[in-house]
Every structure is written in C-alpha cells, then in structure tokens.
mmCIF file with all atom_site columns, C-alpha atoms in Angstrom:
data_model
loop_
_atom_site.group_PDB
_atom_site.id
_atom_site.type_symbol
_atom_site.label_atom_id
_atom_site.label_alt_id
_atom_site.label_comp_id
_atom_site.label_asym_id
_atom_site.label_entity_id
_atom_site.label_seq_id
_atom_site.pdbx_PDB_ins_code
_atom_site.Cartn_x
_atom_site.Cartn_y
_atom_site.Cartn_z
_atom_site.occupancy
_atom_site.B_iso_or_equiv
_atom_site.pdbx_formal_charge
_atom_site.auth_seq_id
_atom_site.auth_comp_id
_atom_site.auth_asym_id
_atom_site.auth_atom_id
_atom_site.pdbx_PDB_model_num
ATOM 1   C CA . MET A 1 1   ? 118.399 178.878 20.856 1.00 0.00 ? 99  MET A CA 1
ATOM 2   C CA . ASP A 1 2   ? 120.586 176.537 22.923 1.00 0.00 ? 100 ASP A CA 1
ATOM 3   C CA . ALA A 1 3   ? 124.368 176.806 23.300 1.00 0.00 ? 101 ALA A CA 1
ATOM 4   C CA . ILE A 1 4   ? 125.174 174.175 20.656 1.00 0.00 ? 102 ILE A CA 1
ATOM 5   C CA . GLN A 1 5   ? 122.982 175.883 18.079 1.00 0.00 ? 103 GLN A CA 1
ATOM 6   C CA . LYS A 1 6   ? 124.709 179.203 18.831 1.00 0.00 ? 104 LYS A CA 1
ATOM 7   C CA . ILE A 1 7   ? 128.118 177.583 18.387 1.00 0.00 ? 105 ILE A CA 1
ATOM 8   C CA . ILE A 1 8   ? 127.045 175.979 15.102 1.00 0.00 ? 106 ILE A CA 1
ATOM 9   C CA . LYS A 1 9   ? 125.647 179.291 13.867 1.00 0.00 ? 107 LYS A CA 1
ATOM 10  C CA . GLY A 1 10  ? 128.918 181.010 14.817 1.00 0.00 ? 108 GLY A CA 1
ATOM 11  C CA . CYS A 1 11  ? 130.922 178.305 13.016 1.00 0.00 ? 109 CYS A CA 1
ATOM 12  C CA . LEU A 1 12  ? 128.812 178.786 9.900  1.00 0.00 ? 110 LEU A CA 1
ATOM 13  C CA . LYS A 1 13  ? 129.649 182.501 10.044 1.00 0.00 ? 111 LYS A CA 1
ATOM 14  C CA . GLY A 1 14  ? 133.348 181.596 10.270 1.00 0.00 ? 112 GLY A CA 1
ATOM 15  C CA . ARG A 1 15  ? 133.911 182.734 13.865 1.00 0.00 ? 113 ARG A CA 1
ATOM 16  C CA . LYS A 1 16  ? 137.141 181.174 15.091 1.00 0.00 ? 114 LYS A CA 1
ATOM 17  C CA . THR A 1 17  ? 136.063 181.217 18.750 1.00 0.00 ? 115 THR A CA 1
ATOM 18  C CA . ASP A 1 18  ? 132.998 179.121 17.964 1.00 0.00 ? 116 ASP A CA 1
ATOM 19  C CA . GLN A 1 19  ? 135.036 176.779 15.774 1.00 0.00 ? 117 GLN A CA 1
ATOM 20  C CA . TYR A 1 20  ? 137.437 176.315 18.676 1.00 0.00 ? 118 TYR A CA 1
ATOM 21  C CA . ARG A 1 21  ? 134.535 175.647 21.070 1.00 0.00 ? 119 ARG A CA 1
ATOM 22  C CA . LEU A 1 22  ? 133.079 172.996 18.778 1.00 0.00 ? 120 LEU A CA 1
ATOM 23  C CA . TYR A 1 23  ? 136.519 171.442 18.334 1.00 0.00 ? 121 TYR A CA 1
ATOM 24  C CA . ALA A 1 24  ? 137.211 171.506 22.101 1.00 0.00 ? 122 ALA A CA 1
ATOM 25  C CA . MET A 1 25  ? 133.851 169.851 22.839 1.00 0.00 ? 123 MET A CA 1
ATOM 26  C CA . HIS A 1 26  ? 134.552 166.876 20.582 1.00 0.00 ? 124 HIS A CA 1
ATOM 27  C CA . ALA A 1 27  ? 138.296 166.623 19.918 1.00 0.00 ? 125 ALA A CA 1
ATOM 28  C CA . LYS A 1 28  ? 139.210 164.336 22.809 1.00 0.00 ? 126 LYS A CA 1
ATOM 29  C CA . LYS A 1 29  ? 136.579 161.720 21.996 1.00 0.00 ? 127 LYS A CA 1
ATOM 30  C CA . MET A 1 30  ? 137.233 161.940 18.248 1.00 0.00 ? 128 MET A CA 1
ATOM 31  C CA . PHE A 1 31  ? 140.964 161.585 18.835 1.00 0.00 ? 129 PHE A CA 1
ATOM 32  C CA . GLY A 1 32  ? 140.208 158.248 20.503 1.00 0.00 ? 130 GLY A CA 1
ATOM 33  C CA . VAL A 1 33  ? 138.413 157.216 17.313 1.00 0.00 ? 131 VAL A CA 1
ATOM 34  C CA . CYS A 1 34  ? 141.378 158.391 15.231 1.00 0.00 ? 132 CYS A CA 1
ATOM 35  C CA . LEU A 1 35  ? 143.830 156.394 17.352 1.00 0.00 ? 133 LEU A CA 1
ATOM 36  C CA . ARG A 1 36  ? 141.969 153.186 16.554 1.00 0.00 ? 134 ARG A CA 1
ATOM 37  C CA . TYR A 1 37  ? 142.367 153.755 12.830 1.00 0.00 ? 135 TYR A CA 1
ATOM 38  C CA . ALA A 1 38  ? 145.854 155.254 12.744 1.00 0.00 ? 136 ALA A CA 1
ATOM 39  C CA . GLU A 1 39  ? 149.160 153.446 13.011 1.00 0.00 ? 137 GLU A CA 1
ATOM 40  C CA . ASN A 1 40  ? 150.529 155.934 15.530 1.00 0.00 ? 138 ASN A CA 1
ATOM 41  C CA . TYR A 1 41  ? 149.824 159.087 17.524 1.00 0.00 ? 139 TYR A CA 1
ATOM 42  C CA . GLU A 1 42  ? 151.046 161.514 14.856 1.00 0.00 ? 140 GLU A CA 1
ATOM 43  C CA . GLU A 1 43  ? 148.932 159.908 12.165 1.00 0.00 ? 141 GLU A CA 1
ATOM 44  C CA . ALA A 1 44  ? 145.889 160.079 14.460 1.00 0.00 ? 142 ALA A CA 1
ATOM 45  C CA . GLN A 1 45  ? 146.527 163.802 14.892 1.00 0.00 ? 143 GLN A CA 1
ATOM 46  C CA . ASP A 1 46  ? 146.572 164.220 11.109 1.00 0.00 ? 144 ASP A CA 1
ATOM 47  C CA . VAL A 1 47  ? 143.291 162.329 10.719 1.00 0.00 ? 145 VAL A CA 1
ATOM 48  C CA . LEU A 1 48  ? 141.713 164.437 13.482 1.00 0.00 ? 146 LEU A CA 1
ATOM 49  C CA . GLN A 1 49  ? 142.836 167.675 11.866 1.00 0.00 ? 147 GLN A CA 1
ATOM 50  C CA . ASP A 1 50  ? 141.698 166.630 8.387  1.00 0.00 ? 148 ASP A CA 1
ATOM 51  C CA . GLY A 1 51  ? 138.405 165.417 9.826  1.00 0.00 ? 149 GLY A CA 1
ATOM 52  C CA . PHE A 1 52  ? 137.649 168.681 11.600 1.00 0.00 ? 150 PHE A CA 1
ATOM 53  C CA . VAL A 1 53  ? 138.476 170.656 8.470  1.00 0.00 ? 151 VAL A CA 1
ATOM 54  C CA . LYS A 1 54  ? 135.767 168.580 6.754  1.00 0.00 ? 152 LYS A CA 1
ATOM 55  C CA . VAL A 1 55  ? 133.410 169.118 9.689  1.00 0.00 ? 153 VAL A CA 1
ATOM 56  C CA . PHE A 1 56  ? 133.708 172.883 9.296  1.00 0.00 ? 154 PHE A CA 1
ATOM 57  C CA . GLN A 1 57  ? 133.470 172.714 5.512  1.00 0.00 ? 155 GLN A CA 1
ATOM 58  C CA . ASN A 1 58  ? 130.288 170.612 5.677  1.00 0.00 ? 156 ASN A CA 1
ATOM 59  C CA . LEU A 1 59  ? 128.632 171.947 8.813  1.00 0.00 ? 157 LEU A CA 1
ATOM 60  C CA . SER A 1 60  ? 125.910 173.597 6.739  1.00 0.00 ? 158 SER A CA 1
ATOM 61  C CA . SER A 1 61  ? 124.731 170.107 5.737  1.00 0.00 ? 159 SER A CA 1
ATOM 62  C CA . TYR A 1 62  ? 124.086 169.124 9.370  1.00 0.00 ? 160 TYR A CA 1
ATOM 63  C CA . LYS A 1 63  ? 120.311 169.414 9.732  1.00 0.00 ? 161 LYS A CA 1
ATOM 64  C CA . GLY A 1 64  ? 120.085 168.826 13.466 1.00 0.00 ? 162 GLY A CA 1
ATOM 65  C CA . LYS A 1 65  ? 118.671 165.335 13.062 1.00 0.00 ? 163 LYS A CA 1
ATOM 66  C CA . GLY A 1 66  ? 120.550 162.893 15.243 1.00 0.00 ? 164 GLY A CA 1
ATOM 67  C CA . SER A 1 67  ? 123.377 163.891 17.504 1.00 0.00 ? 165 SER A CA 1
ATOM 68  C CA . LEU A 1 68  ? 126.011 166.340 16.363 1.00 0.00 ? 166 LEU A CA 1
ATOM 69  C CA . GLU A 1 69  ? 128.620 164.078 17.943 1.00 0.00 ? 167 GLU A CA 1
ATOM 70  C CA . GLY A 1 70  ? 127.448 161.141 15.829 1.00 0.00 ? 168 GLY A CA 1
ATOM 71  C CA . TRP A 1 71  ? 127.567 163.295 12.698 1.00 0.00 ? 169 TRP A CA 1
ATOM 72  C CA . ILE A 1 72  ? 131.113 164.441 13.519 1.00 0.00 ? 170 ILE A CA 1
ATOM 73  C CA . ARG A 1 73  ? 132.153 160.852 14.315 1.00 0.00 ? 171 ARG A CA 1
ATOM 74  C CA . ARG A 1 74  ? 130.937 159.696 10.911 1.00 0.00 ? 172 ARG A CA 1
ATOM 75  C CA . ILE A 1 75  ? 133.064 162.372 9.221  1.00 0.00 ? 173 ILE A CA 1
ATOM 76  C CA . ILE A 1 76  ? 136.116 161.398 11.295 1.00 0.00 ? 174 ILE A CA 1
ATOM 77  C CA . VAL A 1 77  ? 135.678 157.697 10.463 1.00 0.00 ? 175 VAL A CA 1
ATOM 78  C CA . ASN A 1 78  ? 135.197 158.491 6.766  1.00 0.00 ? 176 ASN A CA 1
ATOM 79  C CA . THR A 1 79  ? 138.327 160.667 6.837  1.00 0.00 ? 177 THR A CA 1
ATOM 80  C CA . ALA A 1 80  ? 140.309 157.781 8.324  1.00 0.00 ? 178 ALA A CA 1
ATOM 81  C CA . ILE A 1 81  ? 138.934 155.390 5.706  1.00 0.00 ? 179 ILE A CA 1
ATOM 82  C CA . GLU A 1 82  ? 139.754 157.759 2.858  1.00 0.00 ? 180 GLU A CA 1
ATOM 83  C CA . ARG A 1 83  ? 143.295 158.106 4.167  1.00 0.00 ? 181 ARG A CA 1
ATOM 84  C CA . TYR A 1 84  ? 143.882 154.363 3.939  1.00 0.00 ? 182 TYR A CA 1
ATOM 85  C CA . ARG A 1 85  ? 141.783 153.481 0.910  1.00 0.00 ? 183 ARG A CA 1
ATOM 86  C CA . GLY A 1 86  ? 144.541 154.134 -1.624 1.00 0.00 ? 184 GLY A CA 1
ATOM 87  C CA . ARG A 1 87  ? 147.168 152.369 0.433  1.00 0.00 ? 185 ARG A CA 1
ATOM 88  C CA . MET A 1 88  ? 144.970 149.325 0.923  1.00 0.00 ? 186 MET A CA 1
ATOM 89  C CA . TYR A 1 89  ? 144.973 148.368 -2.737 1.00 0.00 ? 187 TYR A CA 1
ATOM 90  C CA . HIS A 1 90  ? 148.739 148.535 -2.965 1.00 0.00 ? 188 HIS A CA 1
ATOM 91  C CA . LEU A 1 91  ? 149.378 146.016 -0.215 1.00 0.00 ? 189 LEU A CA 1
ATOM 92  C CA . SER A 1 92  ? 150.361 142.549 -1.263 1.00 0.00 ? 190 SER A CA 1
ATOM 93  C CA . ILE A 1 93  ? 150.079 139.282 0.629  1.00 0.00 ? 191 ILE A CA 1
ATOM 94  C CA . ASP A 1 94  ? 153.804 139.570 1.410  1.00 0.00 ? 192 ASP A CA 1
ATOM 95  C CA . ASP A 1 95  ? 153.186 142.971 3.033  1.00 0.00 ? 193 ASP A CA 1
ATOM 96  C CA . ILE A 1 96  ? 150.452 141.485 5.219  1.00 0.00 ? 194 ILE A CA 1
ATOM 97  C CA . ALA A 1 97  ? 152.675 138.579 6.262  1.00 0.00 ? 195 ALA A CA 1
ATOM 98  C CA . HIS A 1 98  ? 155.482 141.037 7.088  1.00 0.00 ? 196 HIS A CA 1
ATOM 99  C CA . GLU A 1 99  ? 153.118 143.165 9.228  1.00 0.00 ? 197 GLU A CA 1
ATOM 100 C CA . GLU A 1 100 ? 151.796 140.063 11.024 1.00 0.00 ? 198 GLU A CA 1
ATOM 101 C CA . ALA A 1 101 ? 155.360 138.968 11.787 1.00 0.00 ? 199 ALA A CA 1
ATOM 102 C CA . ALA A 1 102 ? 156.125 142.415 13.197 1.00 0.00 ? 200 ALA A CA 1
ATOM 103 C CA . ILE A 1 103 ? 153.097 142.108 15.503 1.00 0.00 ? 201 ILE A CA 1
ATOM 104 C CA . SER A 1 104 ? 154.239 138.691 16.684 1.00 0.00 ? 202 SER A CA 1
ATOM 105 C CA . SER A 1 105 ? 157.764 139.829 17.450 1.00 0.00 ? 203 SER A CA 1
ATOM 106 C CA . ASN A 1 106 ? 156.765 142.854 19.528 1.00 0.00 ? 204 ASN A CA 1
ATOM 107 C CA . ASP A 1 107 ? 156.016 141.497 23.013 1.00 0.00 ? 205 ASP A CA 1
ATOM 108 C CA . HIS A 1 108 ? 155.338 143.720 26.009 1.00 0.00 ? 206 HIS A CA 1
ATOM 109 C CA . GLU A 1 109 ? 158.059 143.454 28.618 1.00 0.00 ? 207 GLU A CA 1
ATOM 110 C CA . GLU A 1 110 ? 155.850 144.465 31.543 1.00 0.00 ? 208 GLU A CA 1
ATOM 111 C CA . GLY A 1 111 ? 153.850 141.226 31.540 1.00 0.00 ? 209 GLY A CA 1
ATOM 112 C CA . HIS A 1 112 ? 150.408 142.829 31.816 1.00 0.00 ? 210 HIS A CA 1
ATOM 113 C CA . LEU A 1 113 ? 147.899 144.093 29.336 1.00 0.00 ? 211 LEU A CA 1
ATOM 114 C CA . HIS A 1 114 ? 146.162 147.463 29.648 1.00 0.00 ? 212 HIS A CA 1
ATOM 115 C CA . ALA A 1 115 ? 143.701 149.223 27.369 1.00 0.00 ? 213 ALA A CA 1
ATOM 116 C CA . LYS A 1 116 ? 146.611 151.146 25.834 1.00 0.00 ? 214 LYS A CA 1
ATOM 117 C CA . ASP A 1 117 ? 148.316 147.820 25.068 1.00 0.00 ? 215 ASP A CA 1
ATOM 118 C CA . ILE A 1 118 ? 145.211 146.528 23.316 1.00 0.00 ? 216 ILE A CA 1
ATOM 119 C CA . LEU A 1 119 ? 144.947 149.813 21.386 1.00 0.00 ? 217 LEU A CA 1
ATOM 120 C CA . SER A 1 120 ? 148.579 149.365 20.412 1.00 0.00 ? 218 SER A CA 1
ATOM 121 C CA . LEU A 1 121 ? 147.845 145.846 19.161 1.00 0.00 ? 219 LEU A CA 1
ATOM 122 C CA . VAL A 1 122 ? 144.916 147.137 17.106 1.00 0.00 ? 220 VAL A CA 1
ATOM 123 C CA . GLN A 1 123 ? 147.116 149.906 15.676 1.00 0.00 ? 221 GLN A CA 1
ATOM 124 C CA . LYS A 1 124 ? 149.679 147.310 14.612 1.00 0.00 ? 222 LYS A CA 1
ATOM 125 C CA . LEU A 1 125 ? 147.193 145.192 12.690 1.00 0.00 ? 223 LEU A CA 1
ATOM 126 C CA . PRO A 1 126 ? 147.710 145.272 8.925  1.00 0.00 ? 224 PRO A CA 1
ATOM 127 C CA . VAL A 1 127 ? 145.788 148.267 7.624  1.00 0.00 ? 225 VAL A CA 1
ATOM 128 C CA . GLN A 1 128 ? 142.902 146.424 5.976  1.00 0.00 ? 226 GLN A CA 1
ATOM 129 C CA . TYR A 1 129 ? 142.396 144.208 9.026  1.00 0.00 ? 227 TYR A CA 1
ATOM 130 C CA . ARG A 1 130 ? 142.458 147.249 11.312 1.00 0.00 ? 228 ARG A CA 1
ATOM 131 C CA . LEU A 1 131 ? 139.889 149.107 9.214  1.00 0.00 ? 229 LEU A CA 1
ATOM 132 C CA . VAL A 1 132 ? 137.474 146.180 9.031  1.00 0.00 ? 230 VAL A CA 1
ATOM 133 C CA . PHE A 1 133 ? 137.924 145.390 12.735 1.00 0.00 ? 231 PHE A CA 1
ATOM 134 C CA . ASN A 1 134 ? 137.213 148.992 13.754 1.00 0.00 ? 232 ASN A CA 1
ATOM 135 C CA . LEU A 1 135 ? 134.263 149.421 11.418 1.00 0.00 ? 233 LEU A CA 1
ATOM 136 C CA . TYR A 1 136 ? 132.625 146.140 12.427 1.00 0.00 ? 234 TYR A CA 1
ATOM 137 C CA . ALA A 1 137 ? 133.509 145.633 16.078 1.00 0.00 ? 235 ALA A CA 1
ATOM 138 C CA . LEU A 1 138 ? 133.681 149.219 17.267 1.00 0.00 ? 236 LEU A CA 1
ATOM 139 C CA . GLU A 1 139 ? 131.502 151.252 14.889 1.00 0.00 ? 237 GLU A CA 1
ATOM 140 C CA . GLY A 1 140 ? 128.844 148.583 14.346 1.00 0.00 ? 238 GLY A CA 1
ATOM 141 C CA . PHE A 1 141 ? 128.767 148.559 10.540 1.00 0.00 ? 239 PHE A CA 1
ATOM 142 C CA . SER A 1 142 ? 127.641 145.461 8.650  1.00 0.00 ? 240 SER A CA 1
ATOM 143 C CA . HIS A 1 143 ? 129.945 143.621 6.259  1.00 0.00 ? 241 HIS A CA 1
ATOM 144 C CA . LYS A 1 144 ? 127.835 144.926 3.394  1.00 0.00 ? 242 LYS A CA 1
ATOM 145 C CA . GLU A 1 145 ? 128.388 148.533 4.533  1.00 0.00 ? 243 GLU A CA 1
ATOM 146 C CA . ILE A 1 146 ? 132.089 147.910 5.110  1.00 0.00 ? 244 ILE A CA 1
ATOM 147 C CA . GLY A 1 147 ? 132.364 146.433 1.637  1.00 0.00 ? 245 GLY A CA 1
ATOM 148 C CA . LYS A 1 148 ? 130.898 149.613 0.169  1.00 0.00 ? 246 LYS A CA 1
ATOM 149 C CA . PHE A 1 149 ? 133.124 151.897 2.261  1.00 0.00 ? 247 PHE A CA 1
ATOM 150 C CA . LEU A 1 150 ? 136.327 150.057 1.454  1.00 0.00 ? 248 LEU A CA 1
ATOM 151 C CA . ARG A 1 151 ? 135.355 148.890 -2.031 1.00 0.00 ? 249 ARG A CA 1
ATOM 152 C CA . ILE A 1 152 ? 135.820 145.230 -1.146 1.00 0.00 ? 250 ILE A CA 1
ATOM 153 C CA . SER A 1 153 ? 133.448 142.260 -1.188 1.00 0.00 ? 251 SER A CA 1
ATOM 154 C CA . GLU A 1 154 ? 131.441 141.242 1.857  1.00 0.00 ? 252 GLU A CA 1
ATOM 155 C CA . SER A 1 155 ? 133.364 137.970 2.010  1.00 0.00 ? 253 SER A CA 1
ATOM 156 C CA . THR A 1 156 ? 136.667 139.843 2.021  1.00 0.00 ? 254 THR A CA 1
ATOM 157 C CA . SER A 1 157 ? 135.356 141.965 4.880  1.00 0.00 ? 255 SER A CA 1
ATOM 158 C CA . ARG A 1 158 ? 134.406 138.828 6.832  1.00 0.00 ? 256 ARG A CA 1
ATOM 159 C CA . SER A 1 159 ? 137.760 137.240 6.119  1.00 0.00 ? 257 SER A CA 1
ATOM 160 C CA . ASN A 1 160 ? 139.677 140.349 7.199  1.00 0.00 ? 258 ASN A CA 1
ATOM 161 C CA . LEU A 1 161 ? 137.660 140.534 10.428 1.00 0.00 ? 259 LEU A CA 1
ATOM 162 C CA . THR A 1 162 ? 138.311 136.875 11.198 1.00 0.00 ? 260 THR A CA 1
ATOM 163 C CA . ARG A 1 163 ? 142.037 137.303 10.629 1.00 0.00 ? 261 ARG A CA 1
ATOM 164 C CA . ALA A 1 164 ? 142.151 140.497 12.721 1.00 0.00 ? 262 ALA A CA 1
ATOM 165 C CA . ARG A 1 165 ? 140.393 138.753 15.597 1.00 0.00 ? 263 ARG A CA 1
ATOM 166 C CA . THR A 1 166 ? 142.725 135.767 15.327 1.00 0.00 ? 264 THR A CA 1
ATOM 167 C CA . ILE A 1 167 ? 145.810 137.974 15.483 1.00 0.00 ? 265 ILE A CA 1
ATOM 168 C CA . LEU A 1 168 ? 144.450 139.953 18.438 1.00 0.00 ? 266 LEU A CA 1
ATOM 169 C CA . LYS A 1 169 ? 143.421 136.813 20.341 1.00 0.00 ? 267 LYS A CA 1
ATOM 170 C CA . GLU A 1 170 ? 146.852 135.254 19.798 1.00 0.00 ? 268 GLU A CA 1
ATOM 171 C CA . LYS A 1 171 ? 148.603 138.350 21.103 1.00 0.00 ? 269 LYS A CA 1
ATOM 172 C CA . ILE A 1 172 ? 146.261 138.766 24.066 1.00 0.00 ? 270 ILE A CA 1
ATOM 173 C CA . ASN A 1 173 ? 146.624 135.090 24.982 1.00 0.00 ? 271 ASN A CA 1
ATOM 174 C CA . LYS A 1 174 ? 150.388 135.391 24.736 1.00 0.00 ? 272 LYS A CA 1
ATOM 175 C CA . GLU A 1 175 ? 150.319 138.423 27.026 1.00 0.00 ? 273 GLU A CA 1
ATOM 176 C CA . SER A 1 176 ? 148.042 136.611 29.484 1.00 0.00 ? 274 SER A CA 1
ATOM 177 C CA . GLU A 1 177 ? 150.472 133.683 29.637 1.00 0.00 ? 275 GLU A CA 1
ATOM 178 C CA . ILE A 1 178 ? 153.300 136.087 30.435 1.00 0.00 ? 276 ILE A CA 1
ATOM 179 C CA . LEU A 1 179 ? 151.211 137.660 33.191 1.00 0.00 ? 277 LEU A CA 1
ATOM 180 C CA . LEU A 1 180 ? 150.438 134.271 34.735 1.00 0.00 ? 278 LEU A CA 1
ATOM 181 C CA . ARG A 1 181 ? 154.134 133.348 34.774 1.00 0.00 ? 279 ARG A CA 1
ATOM 182 C CA . VAL A 1 182 ? 154.965 136.628 36.521 1.00 0.00 ? 280 VAL A CA 1
ATOM 183 C CA . ILE A 1 183 ? 152.317 136.101 39.187 1.00 0.00 ? 281 ILE A CA 1
#
C-alpha cells in the first residue's frame, strides 16, 4: 500500500493526522483554484474550508480511478459554484453594469501587470462572468457542461464568456498603455 492509500485509509477512519496530511498535500493548489472563483481572499478561504469538509465527507466515494488531486479539484470547483449559484439568479442587469463600472474605475497605480493583478481582475468580474470564464478557460468545461452546472443556457454561457473576455482585454490593454507611458 502506497503512502497516499494509507493517508486515505486513515482519513476514512477519521484520523485527524491523516486528514491534515491530505489537506496539507493539496490545500495550496486548491486555494489557487478558490481564489479564481472568489471575490477576495477571505471568501476563497471559506470555499477551501467548505470544499475540504466535502472531500472528507465523500472520500469513501473516491474509487482510485483518476488522480486524487483531480477528484479533489472537482469538489472544490463544485463548492465554489454552489456558493454562487443562488446569488447569480438575484443579480440584475443594473448590478452587472455597476460591477463593470467598478472594474473600470479601479486602475493599478504601479503601471505594470503581474499575475496577481490579472487574478485581481478576474476576481472583480461580475460573478456570472467570473464563473463561466473560470469553468471554460481554466477548467476546460464545454458550454453545455457549464450550462448544466450553472443552470443557464449554452448561449448564455457563451455570451457571459465573451463579455468576461472583453472586460479583461479592455483592462489589460489599459494597463499595458500605462506601462508603455511609464517606460
């Protein structure tokens, strides 16, 4: 029995040390996933915690087919989606316009764009745009799958992705122009 199988077996028996080991092995990478879906650091922490609770509750359903990391990632992504699903249906067009305006008015003073700046821009996308962008561009889901996850049509998924990309491109271009003026 390899080390991972021993840890899983210990987790299934409720051993806290093995649960911590499994968490420690995957938390950093999964937190990166959470950050892409959350609006801020604290919310990402909540999604991570809720996701790992589900991992431990459902670990008995992991059959060893495919990577454990991929299985955990799927739970984390689903946890993030569930968190926003209810909120998504309560947003109006005015809310989206307000969020887009907030993105446009928040320029970076430094004049250069880093990965953390791009992550920040993704986090500031209106929630439905952010979810579709992450699921399509970063997780590799089809619009049909996204539609099922989020309970929206495929065309709405496509539209949300297009708008998310447009917003991100506008902000990145704006930041690039600032950088060129500084240089």
